[in-house]
Amino acid sequence: MTEIDLTPSAASRVAAIAQRQGKAAILRLAVEGGGCSGFQYRFGLADGVDAEDVSVERDGVTLVVDPMSLDLVRGAAVDYVEDLVGAAFKVTNPNATAGCGCGSSFSV
């Protein structure tokens, strides 16, 4: 099983955001307690990759996840989707047993 994946759509969006902000194209995914289902995803541009991070690269963009968060998202894919409701990064997480309607929180 792949540790985690970054889709081409997500990589393209991260590259555009990073370029606009003048930052490195490194997206950090973290899992925090909270949200209506127990855990919630947090995304942000990172300045670098920490030694203990797991990272994956696609099209010049790096996705990094800390070891504790990785336990909850191992095997997941990070995508960027645009639909009638709006546009957002979306995590398809095989470990999630339930999620909220908006897709930003989950339980395991």
Coordinates of N, CA, C and O in Angstrom, one line a residue:
M1 N 0.8 -1.2 0.0 CA 0.0 0.0 0.0 C 0.9 1.2 0.0 O 1.9 1.3 0.7
T2 N 0.5 2.2 -0.8 CA 1.2 3.5 -0.8 C 1.0 4.2 0.5 O -0.2 4.2 1.0
E3 N 2.0 4.9 1.0 CA 1.8 5.6 2.3 C 0.7 6.7 2.1 O -0.2 6.8 2.9
I4 N 0.8 7.5 1.1 CA -0.2 8.6 0.8 C 0.1 9.0 -0.7 O 1.2 8.9 -1.2
D5 N -0.9 9.6 -1.3 CA -0.8 10.0 -2.7 C -1.3 11.4 -2.9 O -2.2 11.9 -2.1
L6 N -0.8 12.1 -3.8 CA -1.2 13.4 -4.2 C -1.6 13.4 -5.7 O -0.8 12.9 -6.5
T7 N -2.8 13.8 -6.0 CA -3.3 13.7 -7.4 C -2.7 14.8 -8.2 O -2.3 15.8 -7.7
P8 N -2.7 14.6 -9.5 CA -2.2 15.7 -10.4 C -3.0 17.0 -10.2 O -2.4 18.1 -10.3
S9 N -4.3 16.9 -10.0 CA -5.1 18.1 -9.8 C -4.7 18.8 -8.5 O -4.6 20.1 -8.5
A10 N -4.4 18.1 -7.5 CA -4.0 18.7 -6.2 C -2.6 19.3 -6.4 O -2.3 20.4 -5.9
A11 N -1.7 18.6 -7.1 CA -0.4 19.1 -7.3 C -0.4 20.4 -8.1 O 0.3 21.4 -7.8
S12 N -1.2 20.5 -9.1 CA -1.3 21.7 -9.9 C -1.8 22.9 -9.1 O -1.3 24.0 -9.2
R13 N -2.8 22.6 -8.2 CA -3.4 23.7 -7.4 C -2.4 24.2 -6.4 O -2.2 25.4 -6.1
V14 N -1.6 23.3 -5.7 CA -0.6 23.6 -4.8 C 0.5 24.5 -5.5 O 0.9 25.5 -4.9
A15 N 0.9 24.1 -6.7 CA 1.9 24.8 -7.4 C 1.5 26.2 -7.7 O 2.2 27.2 -7.5
A16 N 0.2 26.4 -8.1 CA -0.3 27.7 -8.3 C -0.4 28.6 -7.1 O 0.0 29.8 -7.1
I17 N -0.8 28.0 -6.0 CA -0.9 28.8 -4.7 C 0.5 29.2 -4.3 O 0.7 30.3 -3.9
A18 N 1.4 28.2 -4.3 CA 2.8 28.5 -3.9 C 3.4 29.6 -4.7 O 4.1 30.5 -4.2
Q19 N 3.2 29.5 -6.0 CA 3.8 30.5 -6.9 C 3.2 31.9 -6.6 O 4.0 32.9 -6.5
R20 N 1.9 32.0 -6.4 CA 1.3 33.2 -6.1 C 1.8 33.8 -4.7 O 1.9 35.0 -4.6
Q21 N 2.1 33.0 -3.8 CA 2.5 33.4 -2.5 C 4.0 33.5 -2.4 O 4.6 33.9 -1.3
G22 N 4.7 33.1 -3.4 CA 6.2 33.1 -3.4 C 6.8 32.2 -2.4 O 7.9 32.4 -1.8
K23 N 6.2 31.0 -2.2 CA 6.7 30.0 -1.3 C 7.0 28.7 -2.0 O 6.7 28.5 -3.2
A24 N 7.7 27.8 -1.3 CA 8.0 26.5 -1.9 C 6.7 25.7 -2.1 O 5.7 25.9 -1.3
A25 N 6.7 24.8 -3.1 CA 5.5 24.0 -3.4 C 5.5 22.8 -2.5 O 5.7 21.7 -3.0
I26 N 5.3 23.0 -1.2 CA 5.2 21.9 -0.2 C 3.9 22.0 0.6 O 3.7 23.0 1.3
L27 N 3.1 21.0 0.4 CA 1.8 21.0 1.1 C 1.9 20.1 2.3 O 2.2 18.9 2.2
R28 N 1.5 20.6 3.5 CA 1.5 19.8 4.7 C 0.1 19.4 5.0 O -0.8 20.2 5.0
L29 N -0.1 18.1 5.2 CA -1.4 17.6 5.6 C -1.2 17.1 7.1 O -0.3 16.3 7.4
A30 N -2.1 17.6 8.0 CA -2.0 17.2 9.4 C -3.4 16.8 9.8 O -4.4 17.3 9.2
V31 N -3.5 15.9 10.8 CA -4.8 15.5 11.3 C -4.8 16.0 12.8 O -3.9 15.8 13.5
E32 N -5.9 16.7 13.1 CA -6.1 17.3 14.4 C -7.4 16.7 15.0 O -8.3 16.4 14.3
G33 N -7.5 16.7 16.3 CA -8.7 16.3 17.0 C -9.7 17.5 16.8 O -9.3 18.6 16.7
G34 N -11.0 17.1 16.7 CA -12.0 18.1 16.5 C -12.9 17.8 15.3 O -12.8 16.7 14.7
G35 N -13.7 18.8 14.9 CA -14.6 18.5 13.8 C -15.8 17.7 14.3 O -15.8 17.2 15.4
C36 N -16.8 17.7 13.5 CA -18.0 17.0 14.0 C -17.9 15.5 14.0 O -18.8 14.8 14.6
S37 N -16.9 14.9 13.4 CA -16.7 13.5 13.4 C -15.6 13.0 14.2 O -15.3 11.8 14.3
G38 N -14.8 13.8 14.9 CA -13.7 13.4 15.8 C -12.4 13.9 15.4 O -11.6 14.3 16.2
F39 N -12.0 13.8 14.1 CA -10.7 14.3 13.6 C -11.0 15.2 12.4 O -12.0 15.1 11.7
Q40 N -10.1 16.1 12.2 CA -10.3 17.0 11.0 C -8.9 17.2 10.3 O -7.9 17.1 10.9
Y41 N -9.0 17.4 9.0 CA -7.8 17.6 8.2 C -7.4 19.0 8.2 O -8.3 19.9 8.2
R42 N -6.1 19.3 8.3 CA -5.6 20.7 8.2 C -4.5 20.7 7.1 O -3.6 19.9 7.1
F43 N -4.7 21.7 6.2 CA -3.7 21.8 5.1 C -3.0 23.2 5.2 O -3.6 24.2 5.7
G44 N -1.8 23.2 4.8 CA -1.1 24.5 4.7 C 0.2 24.3 4.0 O 0.8 23.2 3.9
L45 N 0.7 25.4 3.4 CA 2.0 25.4 2.8 C 3.1 25.3 3.9 O 3.0 26.0 4.9
A46 N 4.1 24.5 3.6 CA 5.2 24.3 4.6 C 6.4 24.9 4.1 O 6.6 25.1 2.8
D47 N 7.3 25.3 5.0 CA 8.6 25.9 4.6 C 9.6 24.9 4.2 O 10.5 25.1 3.5
G48 N 9.4 23.6 4.7 CA 10.3 22.6 4.4 C 9.8 21.2 4.9 O 8.7 21.2 5.4
V49 N 10.6 20.2 4.7 CA 10.2 18.9 5.1 C 11.0 18.5 6.4 O 12.2 18.6 6.4
D50 N 10.3 18.2 7.5 CA 11.0 17.7 8.7 C 11.6 16.3 8.5 O 11.1 15.5 7.7
A51 N 12.6 16.0 9.3 CA 13.3 14.8 9.2 C 12.4 13.6 9.3 O 12.5 12.5 8.7
E52 N 11.4 13.6 10.2 CA 10.5 12.5 10.5 C 9.3 12.4 9.5 O 8.5 11.5 9.6
D53 N 9.1 13.5 8.7 CA 8.0 13.5 7.8 C 8.0 12.4 6.7 O 9.1 12.0 6.3
V54 N 6.9 11.9 6.3 CA 6.8 11.1 5.1 C 6.4 12.0 4.0 O 5.5 12.9 4.2
S55 N 7.0 11.9 2.9 CA 6.7 12.8 1.8 C 6.6 12.1 0.5 O 7.1 11.0 0.3
V56 N 5.8 12.7 -0.4 CA 5.6 12.1 -1.7 C 5.6 13.3 -2.7 O 5.2 14.4 -2.3
E57 N 6.2 13.1 -3.9 CA 6.3 14.2 -4.8 C 5.6 13.9 -6.1 O 5.6 12.7 -6.5
R58 N 4.9 14.9 -6.6 CA 4.3 14.8 -7.9 C 4.4 16.1 -8.7 O 4.0 17.1 -8.1
D59 N 4.9 16.1 -9.9 CA 5.0 17.2 -10.7 C 5.6 18.4 -10.1 O 5.2 19.6 -10.2
G60 N 6.7 18.2 -9.3 CA 7.4 19.2 -8.6 C 6.8 19.7 -7.3 O 7.3 20.7 -6.7
V61 N 5.7 19.1 -6.9 CA 5.1 19.5 -5.6 C 5.3 18.4 -4.6 O 5.2 17.2 -5.0
T62 N 5.5 18.7 -3.4 CA 5.8 17.7 -2.3 C 4.6 17.8 -1.3 O 4.2 18.9 -0.9
L63 N 4.1 16.6 -1.0 CA 3.1 16.5 0.1 C 3.8 15.9 1.3 O 4.5 14.9 1.1
V64 N 3.7 16.5 2.4 CA 4.3 16.0 3.6 C 3.3 15.7 4.7 O 2.3 16.4 4.8
V65 N 3.5 14.7 5.5 CA 2.6 14.2 6.6 C 3.5 13.8 7.7 O 4.5 13.1 7.6
D66 N 3.2 14.3 8.9 CA 3.9 13.9 10.1 C 3.5 12.5 10.5 O 2.5 12.0 10.1
P67 N 4.4 11.8 11.3 CA 4.1 10.4 11.6 C 2.8 10.1 12.3 O 2.2 9.1 12.0
M68 N 2.4 11.0 13.2 CA 1.2 10.7 14.0 C 0.0 10.9 13.1 O -1.0 10.1 13.1
S69 N 0.0 11.9 12.2 CA -1.1 12.0 11.2 C -1.1 10.9 10.2 O -2.2 10.4 9.8
L70 N 0.0 10.4 9.8 CA 0.1 9.4 8.8 C -0.6 8.1 9.3 O -1.2 7.4 8.5
D71 N -0.6 7.8 10.6 CA -1.3 6.7 11.1 C -2.8 6.7 10.8 O -3.4 5.7 10.7
L72 N -3.3 7.9 10.7 CA -4.8 8.1 10.4 C -5.1 8.2 9.0 O -6.3 8.1 8.6
V73 N -4.1 8.5 8.1 CA -4.4 8.8 6.7 C -3.6 7.8 5.8 O -3.6 8.0 4.6
R74 N -2.9 6.8 6.3 CA -2.1 5.9 5.5 C -3.0 5.3 4.4 O -4.1 4.8 4.6
G75 N -2.5 5.4 3.2 CA -3.2 4.9 2.0 C -4.2 5.9 1.4 O -4.8 5.5 0.4
A76 N -4.2 7.1 1.9 CA -5.2 8.1 1.4 C -4.6 8.8 0.2 O -3.5 8.7 -0.1
A77 N -5.5 9.5 -0.5 CA -5.2 10.3 -1.6 C -5.7 11.7 -1.4 O -6.8 11.9 -1.0
V78 N -4.9 12.7 -1.6 CA -5.2 14.1 -1.5 C -5.5 14.6 -2.9 O -4.7 14.5 -3.8
D79 N -6.7 15.1 -3.1 CA -7.2 15.6 -4.4 C -7.6 17.0 -4.3 O -7.8 17.5 -3.2
Y80 N -7.8 17.7 -5.4 CA -8.4 19.0 -5.4 C -9.6 19.0 -6.4 O -9.4 18.5 -7.5
V81 N -10.7 19.3 -5.8 CA -12.0 19.2 -6.6 C -12.7 20.5 -6.7 O -12.7 21.3 -5.7
E82 N -13.3 20.8 -7.8 CA -14.1 21.9 -8.0 C -15.5 21.4 -8.5 O -15.6 20.6 -9.4
D83 N -16.6 21.9 -7.7 CA -17.9 21.5 -8.1 C -18.9 22.6 -7.8 O -18.4 23.8 -7.5
L84 N -20.2 22.4 -7.9 CA -21.1 23.5 -7.7 C -21.1 24.1 -6.3 O -21.4 25.2 -6.1
V85 N -20.6 23.3 -5.3 CA -20.6 23.8 -3.9 C -19.4 24.6 -3.7 O -19.4 25.5 -2.8
G86 N -18.3 24.4 -4.5 CA -17.1 25.2 -4.3 C -15.9 24.4 -4.7 O -16.0 23.4 -5.4
A87 N -14.7 24.8 -4.3 CA -13.5 24.2 -4.6 C -12.7 23.9 -3.3 O -12.7 24.8 -2.4
A88 N -12.1 22.7 -3.2 CA -11.4 22.4 -2.0 C -10.5 21.2 -2.2 O -10.7 20.4 -3.1
F89 N -9.5 21.1 -1.3 CA -8.7 19.9 -1.2 C -9.6 18.8 -0.5 O -10.3 19.1 0.4
K90 N -9.5 17.6 -1.1 CA -10.4 16.5 -0.5 C -9.5 15.3 -0.3 O -8.6 14.9 -1.1
V91 N -9.7 14.7 0.9 CA -8.9 13.5 1.2 C -9.8 12.3 1.1 O -10.9 12.2 1.7
T92 N -9.4 11.3 0.3 CA -10.1 10.0 0.2 C -9.3 9.1 1.1 O -8.2 8.7 0.8
N93 N -9.9 8.8 2.3 CA -9.2 8.1 3.3 C -9.8 6.8 3.6 O -10.9 6.6 4.1
P94 N -9.0 5.7 3.2 CA -9.6 4.3 3.4 C -9.7 4.0 4.9 O -10.4 3.0 5.2
N95 N -9.1 4.7 5.8 CA -9.2 4.4 7.2 C -10.4 5.0 7.9 O -10.8 4.7 9.0
A96 N -11.1 6.0 7.2 CA -12.2 6.7 7.8 C -13.4 5.7 7.8 O -13.8 5.2 6.8
T97 N -14.0 5.6 9.0 CA -15.3 4.8 9.1 C -16.5 5.6 9.0 O -17.6 5.1 8.7
A98 N -16.4 6.9 9.2 CA -17.5 7.9 9.1 C -16.9 9.2 8.8 O -15.8 9.5 9.1
G99 N -17.7 10.1 8.3 CA -17.3 11.5 8.0 C -18.5 12.4 8.1 O -19.7 12.0 8.2
C100 N -18.2 13.7 8.1 CA -19.3 14.7 8.1 C -19.7 15.0 6.7 O -19.1 14.6 5.7
G101 N -20.8 15.7 6.6 CA -21.3 16.1 5.3 C -20.4 16.9 4.4 O -20.4 16.8 3.2
C102 N -19.6 17.8 5.1 CA -18.8 18.7 4.3 C -17.4 18.0 3.9 O -16.7 18.5 3.1
G103 N -17.1 16.9 4.5 CA -15.9 16.1 4.1 C -14.6 16.6 4.8 O -13.6 16.1 4.5
S104 N -14.7 17.5 5.8 CA -13.5 18.0 6.4 C -13.2 17.3 7.7 O -12.1 17.5 8.3
S105 N -14.1 16.5 8.2 CA -13.8 15.7 9.4 C -14.2 14.3 9.2 O -14.9 13.9 8.3
F106 N -13.6 13.4 10.1 CA -13.8 12.0 9.9 C -13.6 11.3 11.3 O -13.0 11.8 12.2
S107 N -14.0 10.0 11.3 CA -13.7 9.2 12.5 C -13.1 7.9 12.0 O -13.3 7.5 10.8
V108 N -12.3 7.2 12.9 CA -11.7 5.9 12.5 C -12.2 4.8 13.5 O -12.7 5.1 14.5

